[in-house]
Amino acid sequence: MCRMARPRKPLLSTDRIVATAAALVDAEGLDAVSTRRLAAELGVSGPSLYNHFRTKDEILEAVADAVSAAIDLSMFDEDDGRDWRTALHDWAVSYRAALTDHPRVVPLLAHGPGRRPAGLRVADAVFGAMVRAGWPPAQATSIGALMRYFVTGSALGSFARGFVDDEAAYDPADYPHLGQAHLLAERQRQVDEGAFETGLAALLDGLALRYAALPRTGSPAPFAP
């Protein structure tokens, strides 16, 4: 009589640990991740996690780096053809999309890339493209910083969801200009994405003015508008 083989447990891997930790963070926040909780979710013993990660912080760093790895960097390729302003715009849109898919990871990403490989690749791509476009290195660094401030700030939460949808909460005697505020929550995507695009356009307009004032030497730099 042939005996049926027992189903094998999925092999524990770095990718599986990171995916499980990411799901926990998305559902419950950064504080939900512990080696004990992860081991239970994965159906393994706690010590087996240490074959892949030494600490919980290393796991969270890997989760954050997985989010950074989802950001499109193709617009910064030397043969892409987009000018620096279009490249920054398209990258910022992809950057925000990656973060808004995982808003509870944003506080960790807001601290910067640290030693995370994907995060460092993002920083390297932005800086390199801006220098190739003719920005002085110090200003290229500032551009990378201000874009991170802007995008991570926009992804931390929804402006529209911050207003309750109860019209009675906005007594015109107290808030004469908030008569339509109760409609914001139901128009969240339109409001939040519109605000992001408005802010991004204003930011890029300001950079374009600075770029036009840069001293020019030699032949035109690639990525120049």
Short mmCIF file of C-alpha atoms in Angstrom, two decimals, residues 30-130:
data_model
loop_
_atom_site.label_atom_id
_atom_site.label_comp_id
_atom_site.label_asym_id
_atom_site.label_seq_id
_atom_site.Cartn_x
_atom_site.Cartn_y
_atom_site.Cartn_z
CA LEU A 30 6.12 48.72 12.39
CA ASP A 31 5.61 47.80 16.04
CA ALA A 32 3.76 44.61 15.04
CA VAL A 33 6.99 43.01 13.81
CA SER A 34 8.91 40.86 16.26
CA THR A 35 10.94 37.73 15.71
CA ARG A 36 8.44 35.76 17.80
CA ARG A 37 5.48 37.06 15.80
CA LEU A 38 7.21 36.45 12.49
CA ALA A 39 8.19 32.93 13.45
CA ALA A 40 4.57 32.18 14.35
CA GLU A 41 3.31 33.63 11.06
CA LEU A 42 5.87 31.61 9.12
CA GLY A 43 5.29 28.41 11.08
CA VAL A 44 8.91 28.08 12.11
CA SER A 45 10.93 28.29 15.30
CA GLY A 46 12.28 31.69 16.29
CA PRO A 47 15.98 30.77 16.05
CA SER A 48 15.59 29.73 12.41
CA LEU A 49 15.08 33.39 11.48
CA TYR A 50 18.61 34.15 12.66
CA ASN A 51 20.01 32.15 9.77
CA HIS A 52 18.77 35.01 7.57
CA PHE A 53 18.63 38.11 9.81
CA ARG A 54 20.47 38.88 13.02
CA THR A 55 17.89 41.30 14.46
CA LYS A 56 14.37 42.61 14.03
CA ASP A 57 15.84 45.92 12.86
CA GLU A 58 17.59 44.13 10.00
CA ILE A 59 14.25 42.66 8.94
CA LEU A 60 12.59 46.08 8.97
CA GLU A 61 15.48 47.54 6.99
CA ALA A 62 14.93 44.82 4.38
CA VAL A 63 11.22 45.63 4.26
CA ALA A 64 12.02 49.30 3.69
CA ASP A 65 14.53 48.41 0.98
CA ALA A 66 11.97 46.25 -0.79
CA VAL A 67 9.74 49.33 -1.05
CA SER A 68 12.63 51.38 -2.47
CA ALA A 69 13.31 48.63 -5.00
CA ALA A 70 9.82 49.19 -6.46
CA ILE A 71 10.65 52.79 -7.44
CA ASP A 72 11.18 53.25 -11.19
CA LEU A 73 14.62 54.65 -12.02
CA SER A 74 14.57 54.12 -15.79
CA MET A 75 14.11 57.84 -16.45
CA PHE A 76 17.61 58.44 -15.11
CA ASP A 77 19.32 56.07 -17.56
CA GLU A 78 21.85 57.95 -19.67
CA ASP A 79 20.16 56.84 -22.90
CA ASP A 80 16.58 57.46 -21.73
CA GLY A 81 16.22 60.86 -23.39
CA ARG A 82 14.01 62.63 -20.86
CA ASP A 83 15.22 66.07 -19.73
CA TRP A 84 16.05 66.53 -16.05
CA ARG A 85 12.71 68.15 -15.19
CA THR A 86 10.61 65.43 -16.84
CA ALA A 87 12.82 62.76 -15.27
CA LEU A 88 12.36 64.25 -11.80
CA HIS A 89 8.61 64.49 -12.30
CA ASP A 90 8.21 60.92 -13.51
CA TRP A 91 10.46 59.60 -10.78
CA ALA A 92 8.56 61.52 -8.08
CA VAL A 93 5.27 60.02 -9.28
CA SER A 94 6.72 56.50 -9.13
CA TYR A 95 8.37 57.25 -5.77
CA ARG A 96 5.09 58.42 -4.25
CA ALA A 97 3.18 55.45 -5.68
CA ALA A 98 5.64 53.01 -4.05
CA LEU A 99 5.29 54.79 -0.71
CA THR A 100 1.52 55.17 -0.74
CA ASP A 101 1.24 51.42 -1.35
CA HIS A 102 3.02 50.95 2.00
CA PRO A 103 2.34 54.09 4.08
CA ARG A 104 3.31 52.48 7.38
CA VAL A 105 6.85 51.96 6.10
CA VAL A 106 7.25 55.66 5.26
CA PRO A 107 8.52 56.74 8.72
CA LEU A 108 11.41 54.29 8.34
CA LEU A 109 12.17 55.44 4.79
CA ALA A 110 12.05 59.08 5.88
CA HIS A 111 15.29 58.57 7.82
CA GLY A 112 17.17 58.04 4.54
CA PRO A 113 18.79 55.03 2.87
CA GLY A 114 21.43 54.20 5.49
CA ARG A 115 23.13 51.05 4.17
CA ARG A 116 20.11 49.76 2.21
CA PRO A 117 21.22 48.81 -1.35
CA ALA A 118 18.03 49.76 -3.20
CA GLY A 119 17.76 53.03 -1.30
CA LEU A 120 21.36 53.87 -2.15
CA ARG A 121 20.71 53.05 -5.82
CA VAL A 122 17.86 55.58 -5.78
CA ALA A 123 20.10 58.27 -4.29
CA ASP A 124 22.91 57.46 -6.74
CA ALA A 125 20.59 57.60 -9.76
CA VAL A 126 19.06 60.96 -8.82
CA PHE A 127 22.37 62.59 -7.96
CA GLY A 128 24.12 61.24 -11.05
CA ALA A 129 21.37 62.40 -13.38
CA MET A 130 21.27 65.90 -11.91
#
